Amino acid sequence: MSFSSLGLSEAITSVVTELGYSAPTPIQKQAIPVVLSGKNLIAAAQTGTGKTASFVLPLLEQLEQLKDSHNNKHKLRGKRIRALILTPTRELAVQVEASIAKYSKNLKLTSMAMYGGVDSAPQKQALIWGVDVLVATPGRLLDLAHQRALHFDELTTLVLDEADRMLDMGFIDDINKIIERLPKQRQNLLFSATISPDVRALAKRTIDNAVEISIAHNHASKPKIEQWLVTVDKSNKSALLSHLITEQQWQQALIFIETKHGAAKLVSQLDKRGINAESLHGGRTQAVREQILADFKAGKITMLVATGIAARGLDIDDLARVVNYDLPAQADEYIHRIGRTGRAGASGEAISLVSKDNFRELCAIESRLGHIISRKEFDAFPVKKTVPVSILNYLPKNKSAPKK
Ligand code: AMP
């Protein structure tokens, strides 16, 4: 079966051929005709099955046809969007938008990724002329909708991508509020690795008469990130980290720390215990940072201690583990950090060292994940100041960074 037999036109099929896709994957075979027919869709499919292209390709086809049918006169008005793709994380938003840009290179369609944790001014600016396909995380989207930076009256399609993860991460209220603002007449597509009871309830409330398809799990390509934490007294943190590196024979780790000063101190503490590490922080010049990153990617540096900001843009496909030497102040940042491992189908681990004064951050992170992170204990490091078990429905009262 070919992509053109599914109803996609040359402008799109030529791109997938160039990309080396010889045939549609099972989810693409089933989903593309349904999406093109304008029906609602609920699909159980995981990352790695080709699910992104299964909704992006027909969506682009529809938008292109819409343009043609109006002889290109149907111009998008300012601050308007035609399709909205909601994703749980900034990483996924960026990734989906990159796919859209790739698949639409022969089309005159615009797309954009929008997410929180960064200045919103450039995003507002980019919305001024309207965007055909907007990929967004729920919080930032709602924020900008409240500020009237965008309007939904020309929207024709809503895609909920990785719906189960969005619900796990506590986005249900935001999603409901967004849906309330959308035109009633629209096409709805929901993709989820699993159709849990919560996903089913969301689908029932928001999606009528959907075609349902389910694709067998593809374990080989599913990113697998094992998360665990060790509680530790603050004064023992560097000794515990050295112990883990040595005992568990870590070949590589990206170690996140809060401050530049802390990074330098940890590198020297590791050095005293015979472990070679390098630090990456905002105090180093751009050239030095780039060299360190290149050396880390090439495996010349094995232990890299980095502040969150300095590690932005660090993209390594087969990073085995990330370590939160300090927990980030924001739960989103935790999710972003752990997403740097377990890429491209490889397995990865995310380890956090948690002392009692991190309890507040831990509660926020575990509430965001919707589950408790499993704890490991090491006999050589008994804990004097116990870290209590989190309260999972914890909501931070004060959103500014907690005191250290
Ligand atoms: P996804 O499940 O959407 O995350 O896609 C996983 C990977 O499969 C991406 O890197 C796509 O570029 C690739 N891909 C998608 N469709 C096909 C196809 N029909 N043939 C080969 N690779 C594909």
CSV table of C-alpha atoms and ligand atoms in Angstrom, one decimal:
chain,number,residue,atom,x,y,z
A,1,MET,CA,0.0,0.0,0.0
A,2,SER,CA,1.3,3.5,-0.8
A,3,PHE,CA,0.7,6.9,0.8
A,4,SER,CA,-1.1,8.1,-2.4
A,5,SER,CA,-3.6,5.3,-2.2
A,6,LEU,CA,-4.6,6.6,1.2
A,7,GLY,CA,-5.7,9.8,-0.4
A,8,LEU,CA,-2.7,12.1,0.0
A,9,SER,CA,-1.6,14.3,-2.8
A,10,GLU,CA,1.8,14.5,-4.5
A,11,ALA,CA,3.0,17.5,-2.6
A,12,ILE,CA,2.9,15.4,0.6
A,13,THR,CA,3.7,11.9,-0.7
A,14,SER,CA,6.8,13.2,-2.4
A,15,VAL,CA,8.2,14.4,0.9
A,16,VAL,CA,7.6,11.1,2.7
A,17,THR,CA,9.3,9.3,-0.2
A,18,GLU,CA,12.3,11.7,0.1
A,19,LEU,CA,12.4,10.9,3.9
A,20,GLY,CA,12.6,7.2,3.0
A,21,TYR,CA,9.2,6.1,4.2
A,22,SER,CA,8.6,3.2,1.9
A,23,ALA,CA,5.0,2.4,3.1
A,24,PRO,CA,2.6,3.7,5.7
A,25,THR,CA,2.8,2.1,9.1
A,26,PRO,CA,-0.3,0.3,10.5
A,27,ILE,CA,-1.6,3.4,12.4
A,28,GLN,CA,-1.1,5.5,9.3
A,29,LYS,CA,-3.0,3.0,7.1
A,30,GLN,CA,-5.9,3.1,9.5
A,31,ALA,CA,-5.9,6.7,10.7
A,32,ILE,CA,-5.2,8.7,7.5
A,33,PRO,CA,-8.4,7.8,5.6
A,34,VAL,CA,-10.5,8.5,8.7
A,35,VAL,CA,-8.9,11.9,9.3
A,36,LEU,CA,-9.3,12.8,5.6
A,37,SER,CA,-13.0,11.8,5.7
A,38,GLY,CA,-13.5,14.5,8.4
A,39,LYS,CA,-14.6,12.0,11.1
A,40,ASN,CA,-13.7,12.1,14.7
A,41,LEU,CA,-11.0,9.6,15.8
A,42,ILE,CA,-9.8,8.0,19.0
A,43,ALA,CA,-6.6,6.1,18.5
A,44,ALA,CA,-4.6,3.9,20.9
A,45,ALA,CA,-1.0,4.2,19.6
A,46,GLN,CA,2.3,4.7,21.2
A,47,THR,CA,5.3,6.8,20.3
A,48,GLY,CA,7.4,5.0,17.7
A,49,THR,CA,4.4,3.7,15.7
A,50,GLY,CA,4.4,6.6,13.3
A,51,LYS,CA,1.4,8.2,15.0
A,52,THR,CA,2.6,11.8,14.5
A,53,ALA,CA,2.5,11.4,10.7
A,54,SER,CA,-0.8,9.6,11.0
A,55,PHE,CA,-2.5,12.8,12.0
A,56,VAL,CA,-0.1,15.4,10.6
A,57,LEU,CA,-0.2,14.2,7.0
A,58,PRO,CA,-4.0,14.2,6.5
A,59,LEU,CA,-4.3,17.4,8.5
A,60,LEU,CA,-1.9,19.1,6.1
A,61,GLU,CA,-3.8,17.7,3.2
A,62,GLN,CA,-7.1,19.0,4.5
A,63,LEU,CA,-5.7,22.5,5.2
A,64,GLU,CA,-4.1,22.6,1.7
A,65,GLN,CA,-7.5,21.6,0.1
A,66,LEU,CA,-9.2,24.3,2.2
A,67,LYS,CA,-6.8,26.9,0.7
A,68,ASP,CA,-7.3,25.6,-2.8
A,69,SER,CA,-11.1,25.6,-2.5
A,70,HIS,CA,-10.9,29.3,-1.8
A,71,ASN,CA,-8.4,30.0,-4.5
A,72,ASN,CA,-6.0,31.0,-1.8
A,73,LYS,CA,-8.4,33.9,-1.1
A,74,HIS,CA,-9.5,32.5,2.2
A,75,LYS,CA,-6.7,34.2,4.1
A,76,LEU,CA,-6.2,33.4,7.8
A,77,ARG,CA,-7.1,36.4,9.9
A,78,GLY,CA,-4.7,37.7,12.4
A,79,LYS,CA,-4.4,35.8,15.8
A,80,ARG,CA,-6.4,32.9,14.3
A,81,ILE,CA,-5.4,29.3,14.0
A,82,ARG,CA,-7.0,26.5,11.9
A,83,ALA,CA,-5.7,23.4,13.8
A,84,LEU,CA,-4.7,23.0,17.4
A,85,ILE,CA,-2.5,20.1,18.6
A,86,LEU,CA,-2.3,19.9,22.4
A,87,THR,CA,0.7,18.0,23.8
A,88,PRO,CA,1.7,17.3,27.4
A,89,THR,CA,5.3,18.6,27.2
A,90,ARG,CA,7.3,21.3,25.6
A,91,GLU,CA,9.6,18.6,24.2
A,92,LEU,CA,6.8,16.9,22.4
A,93,ALA,CA,5.4,20.2,21.2
A,94,VAL,CA,8.7,21.1,19.6
A,95,GLN,CA,9.1,17.6,18.2
A,96,VAL,CA,5.6,17.6,16.6
A,97,GLU,CA,6.1,21.0,15.2
A,98,ALA,CA,9.4,19.9,13.7
A,99,SER,CA,7.5,17.0,12.0
A,100,ILE,CA,4.9,19.5,10.6
A,101,ALA,CA,7.6,21.8,9.3
A,102,LYS,CA,9.3,18.8,7.6
A,103,TYR,CA,6.1,17.3,6.1
A,104,SER,CA,4.8,20.7,4.9
A,105,LYS,CA,7.9,21.9,3.1
A,106,ASN,CA,6.1,21.9,-0.3
A,107,LEU,CA,3.0,23.7,1.1
A,108,LYS,CA,2.4,27.3,2.0
A,109,LEU,CA,1.2,26.5,5.5
A,110,THR,CA,2.5,28.0,8.8
A,111,SER,CA,3.1,26.2,12.0
A,112,MET,CA,4.4,27.0,15.5
A,113,ALA,CA,5.2,25.4,18.8
A,114,MET,CA,4.1,27.2,21.9
A,115,TYR,CA,4.9,26.3,25.5
A,116,GLY,CA,5.5,27.7,29.0
A,117,GLY,CA,8.7,28.3,30.8
A,118,VAL,CA,9.9,30.9,28.2
A,119,ASP,CA,9.1,34.5,27.5
A,120,SER,CA,5.7,34.7,25.9
A,121,ALA,CA,6.3,37.9,23.9
A,122,PRO,CA,7.9,36.3,20.8
A,123,GLN,CA,5.0,33.7,20.8
A,124,LYS,CA,2.4,36.5,20.9
A,125,GLN,CA,4.3,38.3,18.1
A,126,ALA,CA,4.3,35.1,16.0
A,127,LEU,CA,0.5,34.7,16.4
A,128,ILE,CA,-0.2,38.2,15.1
A,129,TRP,CA,-0.5,37.1,11.4
A,130,GLY,CA,-2.3,33.9,12.3
A,131,VAL,CA,-0.8,30.4,12.2
A,132,ASP,CA,-2.3,27.4,10.4
A,133,VAL,CA,-1.2,24.7,12.8
A,134,LEU,CA,-0.4,25.5,16.4
A,135,VAL,CA,1.2,22.9,18.6
A,136,ALA,CA,0.9,23.9,22.3
A,137,THR,CA,1.1,22.8,25.9
A,138,PRO,CA,-2.2,23.5,27.7
A,139,GLY,CA,-1.1,26.0,30.3
A,140,ARG,CA,0.6,28.5,28.0
A,141,LEU,CA,-2.2,28.2,25.4
A,142,LEU,CA,-4.8,29.0,28.0
A,143,ASP,CA,-2.7,31.9,29.3
A,144,LEU,CA,-2.4,33.5,25.9
A,145,ALA,CA,-6.1,32.8,25.1
A,146,HIS,CA,-7.0,34.7,28.3
A,147,GLN,CA,-4.8,37.5,27.1
A,148,ARG,CA,-6.6,37.5,23.8
A,149,ALA,CA,-3.4,36.8,21.9
A,150,LEU,CA,-5.2,34.2,19.9
A,151,HIS,CA,-8.8,33.4,19.0
A,152,PHE,CA,-10.3,30.1,18.0
A,153,ASP,CA,-13.2,31.1,15.8
A,154,GLU,CA,-11.5,29.8,12.6
A,155,LEU,CA,-10.4,26.5,14.2
A,156,THR,CA,-11.5,23.4,12.4
A,157,THR,CA,-9.5,20.6,14.0
A,158,LEU,CA,-8.4,19.7,17.5
A,159,VAL,CA,-5.8,17.0,18.2
A,160,LEU,CA,-5.1,15.7,21.7
A,161,ASP,CA,-1.8,14.0,21.5
A,162,GLU,CA,-0.6,11.7,24.2
A,163,ALA,CA,-3.9,12.3,26.0
A,164,ASP,CA,-3.0,9.8,28.8
A,165,ARG,CA,0.1,11.7,29.7
A,166,MET,CA,-1.7,15.0,29.7
A,167,LEU,CA,-4.2,13.6,32.2
A,168,ASP,CA,-1.4,12.1,34.3
A,169,MET,CA,0.3,15.4,34.4
A,170,GLY,CA,-2.9,17.1,35.8
A,171,PHE,CA,-3.9,19.1,32.7
A,172,ILE,CA,-7.6,18.0,32.8
A,173,ASP,CA,-8.9,21.4,34.0
A,174,ASP,CA,-6.9,23.3,31.4
A,175,ILE,CA,-8.0,21.0,28.6
A,176,ASN,CA,-11.6,21.4,29.6
A,177,LYS,CA,-11.3,25.2,29.7
A,178,ILE,CA,-9.6,25.2,26.3
A,179,ILE,CA,-12.3,23.0,24.8
A,180,GLU,CA,-15.0,25.3,26.1
A,181,ARG,CA,-13.5,28.1,24.0
A,182,LEU,CA,-13.4,26.1,20.7
A,183,PRO,CA,-16.1,26.2,18.0
A,184,LYS,CA,-18.6,23.4,18.6
A,185,GLN,CA,-18.4,22.3,14.9
A,186,ARG,CA,-14.9,20.8,14.6
A,187,GLN,CA,-13.1,17.6,14.0
A,188,ASN,CA,-11.6,15.9,17.0
A,189,LEU,CA,-8.6,13.5,17.0
A,190,LEU,CA,-7.4,11.9,20.2
A,191,PHE,CA,-4.2,9.8,20.4
A,192,SER,CA,-3.2,8.0,23.6
A,193,ALA,CA,-0.8,5.2,24.4
A,194,THR,CA,-3.5,3.6,26.5
A,195,ILE,CA,-7.2,4.3,26.7
A,196,SER,CA,-7.4,4.5,30.5
A,197,PRO,CA,-10.8,5.2,32.2
A,198,ASP,CA,-9.8,8.8,32.5
A,199,VAL,CA,-9.0,9.1,28.8
A,200,ARG,CA,-12.3,7.3,28.0
A,201,ALA,CA,-14.2,9.9,30.2
A,202,LEU,CA,-12.5,12.8,28.5
A,203,ALA,CA,-13.3,11.3,25.1
A,204,LYS,CA,-16.9,10.7,26.0
A,205,ARG,CA,-17.4,14.3,27.1
A,206,THR,CA,-15.7,15.9,24.1
A,207,ILE,CA,-15.8,13.6,21.1
A,208,ASP,CA,-19.0,12.3,19.5
A,209,ASN,CA,-19.3,9.4,17.1
A,210,ALA,CA,-15.6,8.7,16.9
A,211,VAL,CA,-14.0,5.9,14.9
A,212,GLU,CA,-11.8,3.9,17.2
A,213,ILE,CA,-8.6,2.2,16.3
A,214,SER,CA,-6.0,0.5,18.3
A,215,ILE,CA,-2.5,-0.4,17.4
A,216,ALA,CA,-0.6,-3.2,19.1
A,217,HIS,CA,2.0,-1.9,21.5
A,218,ASN,CA,5.4,-1.5,20.1
A,219,HIS,CA,7.7,-2.1,23.0
A,220,ALA,CA,10.8,-2.0,21.0
A,221,SER,CA,10.5,1.7,20.3
A,222,LYS,CA,8.7,2.9,23.4
A,223,PRO,CA,11.0,5.2,25.4
A,224,LYS,CA,11.5,3.7,28.7
A,225,ILE,CA,12.7,5.9,31.5
A,226,GLU,CA,13.1,4.3,34.9
A,227,GLN,CA,12.8,7.0,37.6
A,228,TRP,CA,14.0,6.5,41.1
A,229,LEU,CA,15.2,8.6,44.0
A,230,VAL,CA,17.5,8.3,47.0
A,231,THR,CA,16.7,10.3,50.2
A,232,VAL,CA,19.9,11.6,51.6
A,233,ASP,CA,21.1,14.1,54.2
A,234,LYS,CA,22.4,17.2,52.4
A,235,SER,CA,25.9,16.9,53.8
A,236,ASN,CA,26.2,13.4,52.3
A,237,LYS,CA,25.1,14.2,48.8
A,238,SER,CA,28.4,14.3,47.0
A,239,ALA,CA,29.6,11.2,48.8
A,240,LEU,CA,26.4,9.4,47.8
A,241,LEU,CA,26.8,10.5,44.2
A,242,SER,CA,30.4,9.2,44.0
A,243,HIS,CA,29.3,6.0,45.6
A,244,LEU,CA,26.6,5.5,42.9
A,245,ILE,CA,28.9,6.4,40.1
A,246,THR,CA,31.5,3.9,41.3
A,247,GLU,CA,29.3,1.1,42.6
A,248,GLN,CA,26.9,1.1,39.7
A,249,GLN,CA,29.7,1.6,37.2
A,250,TRP,CA,28.0,4.5,35.4
A,251,GLN,CA,29.5,5.1,32.0
A,252,GLN,CA,27.8,8.5,31.5
A,253,ALA,CA,25.6,10.9,33.4
A,254,LEU,CA,24.2,14.4,33.0
A,255,ILE,CA,24.0,15.8,36.5
A,256,PHE,CA,21.8,18.7,37.1
A,257,ILE,CA,22.6,21.2,39.9
A,258,GLU,CA,21.1,24.5,40.9
A,259,THR,CA,24.0,26.9,41.0
A,260,LYS,CA,27.2,27.7,39.1
A,261,HIS,CA,29.1,27.7,42.4
A,262,GLY,CA,27.6,24.4,43.4
A,263,ALA,CA,28.7,22.9,40.0
A,264,ALA,CA,32.3,23.9,40.5
A,265,LYS,CA,32.3,22.6,44.1
A,266,LEU,CA,30.8,19.2,43.1
A,267,VAL,CA,33.4,18.8,40.3
A,268,SER,CA,36.2,19.2,42.8
A,269,GLN,CA,34.5,16.9,45.3
A,270,LEU,CA,34.2,14.2,42.7
A,271,ASP,CA,37.8,14.8,41.6
A,272,LYS,CA,39.0,14.2,45.2
A,273,ARG,CA,37.3,10.8,45.0
A,274,GLY,CA,39.0,10.0,41.7
A,275,ILE,CA,36.0,10.8,39.4
A,276,ASN,CA,36.6,13.0,36.4
A,277,ALA,CA,33.8,15.4,35.8
A,278,GLU,CA,33.4,18.7,33.9
A,279,SER,CA,31.0,21.5,34.7
A,280,LEU,CA,28.7,23.5,32.3
A,281,HIS,CA,27.2,26.7,33.5
A,282,GLY,CA,26.3,30.2,32.4
A,283,GLY,CA,29.6,31.6,33.7
A,284,ARG,CA,31.6,29.9,30.9
A,285,THR,CA,32.0,31.4,27.4
A,286,GLN,CA,29.8,30.2,24.6
A,287,ALA,CA,32.8,28.6,22.9
A,288,VAL,CA,33.9,26.7,26.0
A,289,ARG,CA,30.3,25.5,26.5
A,290,GLU,CA,30.0,24.3,22.9
A,291,GLN,CA,33.3,22.4,23.3
A,292,ILE,CA,32.2,20.8,26.5
A,293,LEU,CA,28.9,19.7,25.0
A,294,ALA,CA,30.7,18.3,21.9
A,295,ASP,CA,33.1,16.4,24.2
A,296,PHE,CA,30.2,15.1,26.3
A,297,LYS,CA,28.4,13.9,23.2
A,298,ALA,CA,31.5,12.3,21.9
A,299,GLY,CA,32.0,10.5,25.2
A,300,LYS,CA,35.3,12.3,26.0
A,301,ILE,CA,33.6,13.7,29.1
A,302,THR,CA,31.6,11.1,31.0
A,303,MET,CA,30.2,13.0,34.0
A,304,LEU,CA,28.8,16.4,33.2
A,305,VAL,CA,27.6,18.7,36.0
A,306,ALA,CA,25.3,21.3,34.6
A,307,THR,CA,23.0,24.0,35.7
A,308,GLY,CA,19.5,23.8,34.2
A,309,ILE,CA,19.9,26.9,32.0
A,310,ALA,CA,23.3,25.9,30.6
A,311,ALA,CA,22.0,22.5,29.6
A,312,ARG,CA,19.2,23.9,27.5
A,313,GLY,CA,19.4,22.7,24.0
A,314,LEU,CA,21.6,19.8,25.0
A,315,ASP,CA,20.3,17.0,22.8
A,316,ILE,CA,21.8,13.6,23.0
A,317,ASP,CA,20.1,10.5,21.5
A,318,ASP,CA,21.6,7.8,23.7
A,319,LEU,CA,22.1,9.5,27.0
A,320,ALA,CA,21.9,6.7,29.6
A,321,ARG,CA,21.0,8.7,32.7
A,322,VAL,CA,20.2,12.1,34.1
A,323,VAL,CA,20.7,12.9,37.8
A,324,ASN,CA,19.0,15.6,39.7
A,325,TYR,CA,21.7,16.4,42.2
A,326,ASP,CA,19.3,19.2,43.2
A,327,LEU,CA,15.6,18.9,42.4
A,328,PRO,CA,14.4,21.7,40.1
A,329,ALA,CA,12.1,24.3,41.6
A,330,GLN,CA,9.5,23.7,38.9
A,331,ALA,CA,7.9,20.4,38.2
A,332,ASP,CA,7.9,21.1,34.5
A,333,GLU,CA,11.6,21.4,34.5
A,334,TYR,CA,11.9,17.9,36.1
A,335,ILE,CA,9.8,16.5,33.3
A,336,HIS,CA,11.9,18.3,30.7
A,337,ARG,CA,15.1,17.0,32.3
A,338,ILE,CA,14.1,13.4,32.5
A,339,GLY,CA,13.0,13.6,28.9
A,340,ARG,CA,16.7,13.9,27.9
A,341,THR,CA,17.2,10.2,28.5
A,342,GLY,CA,15.3,7.2,27.1
A,343,ARG,CA,15.3,8.7,23.7
A,344,ALA,CA,15.0,7.0,20.3
A,345,GLY,CA,13.6,3.8,21.9
A,346,ALA,CA,16.6,3.3,24.2
A,347,SER,CA,16.1,2.9,27.9
A,348,GLY,CA,17.3,5.4,30.4
A,349,GLU,CA,17.2,6.2,34.0
A,350,ALA,CA,16.4,9.4,35.9
A,351,ILE,CA,17.8,9.6,39.5
A,352,SER,CA,17.1,12.2,42.0
A,353,LEU,CA,19.0,12.9,45.3
A,354,VAL,CA,16.4,14.3,47.7
A,355,SER,CA,17.1,15.8,51.1
A,356,LYS,CA,14.5,16.9,53.6
A,357,ASP,CA,14.6,20.6,52.5
A,358,ASN,CA,13.6,19.4,49.0
A,359,PHE,CA,10.3,18.1,50.2
A,360,ARG,CA,8.2,20.9,48.7
A,361,GLU,CA,9.7,20.4,45.3
A,362,LEU,CA,9.3,16.7,45.6
A,363,CYS,CA,5.6,17.0,46.3
A,364,ALA,CA,5.1,19.3,43.3
A,365,ILE,CA,7.0,16.9,41.0
A,366,GLU,CA,5.2,13.8,42.2
A,367,SER,CA,1.8,15.6,42.0
A,368,ARG,CA,2.6,16.5,38.5
A,369,LEU,CA,3.6,13.0,37.6
A,370,GLY,CA,0.5,11.7,39.3
A,371,HIS,CA,2.5,9.0,41.1
A,372,ILE,CA,5.2,8.6,43.7
A,373,ILE,CA,8.8,8.0,42.5
A,374,SER,CA,10.2,4.7,43.8
A,375,ARG,CA,12.8,5.1,46.5
A,376,LYS,CA,16.1,3.1,46.8
A,377,GLU,CA,18.2,2.9,50.0
A,378,PHE,CA,21.9,2.5,50.4
A,379,ASP,CA,23.1,1.0,53.7
A,380,ALA,CA,26.3,3.1,53.6
A,381,PHE,CA,24.1,6.3,53.7
A,382,PRO,CA,21.6,6.1,56.5
A,383,VAL,CA,19.4,9.2,56.6
A,384,LYS,CA,19.0,11.3,59.8
A,385,LYS,CA,16.5,13.8,58.4
A,386,THR,CA,13.8,11.6,56.9
A,387,VAL,CA,12.0,12.9,53.8
A,388,PRO,CA,8.2,12.2,54.3
A,389,VAL,CA,6.1,10.6,51.6
A,390,SER,CA,4.5,13.2,49.3
A,391,ILE,CA,1.1,14.5,49.4
A,392,LEU,CA,0.0,13.8,45.9
A,393,ASN,CA,-2.6,16.5,45.5
A,394,TYR,CA,-0.2,19.2,46.7
A,395,LEU,CA,-0.7,22.5,45.0
A,396,PRO,CA,2.0,25.1,45.4
A,397,LYS,CA,0.6,28.2,47.1
A,398,ASN,CA,3.4,30.4,46.1
A,399,LYS,CA,4.6,29.8,42.6
A,400,SER,CA,7.9,31.6,43.0
A,401,ALA,CA,11.0,29.5,43.6
A,402,PRO,CA,11.0,27.9,47.0
A,403,LYS,CA,13.6,29.0,49.6
A,404,LYS,CA,16.7,26.9,49.7
B,1,AMP,P1,6.2,8.7,16.0
B,1,AMP,O1,5.6,7.4,16.5
B,1,AMP,O2,5.2,9.6,15.4
B,1,AMP,O3,7.0,9.3,17.2
B,1,AMP,O4,7.2,8.4,14.9
B,1,AMP,C1,8.4,7.6,15.1
B,1,AMP,C2,9.4,7.7,13.9
B,1,AMP,O5,9.0,7.0,12.8
B,1,AMP,C3,9.7,9.1,13.5
B,1,AMP,O6,11.1,9.3,13.5
B,1,AMP,C4,9.1,9.2,12.0
B,1,AMP,O7,9.9,10.0,11.2
B,1,AMP,C5,9.2,7.7,11.6
B,1,AMP,N1,8.2,7.3,10.6
B,1,AMP,C6,6.9,7.7,10.6
B,1,AMP,N2,6.2,7.2,9.6
B,1,AMP,C7,7.0,6.3,9.0
B,1,AMP,C8,6.9,5.4,7.9
B,1,AMP,N3,5.8,5.3,7.2
B,1,AMP,N4,8.0,4.7,7.5
B,1,AMP,C9,9.2,4.9,8.2
B,1,AMP,N5,9.4,5.7,9.2
B,1,AMP,C10,8.3,6.4,9.6
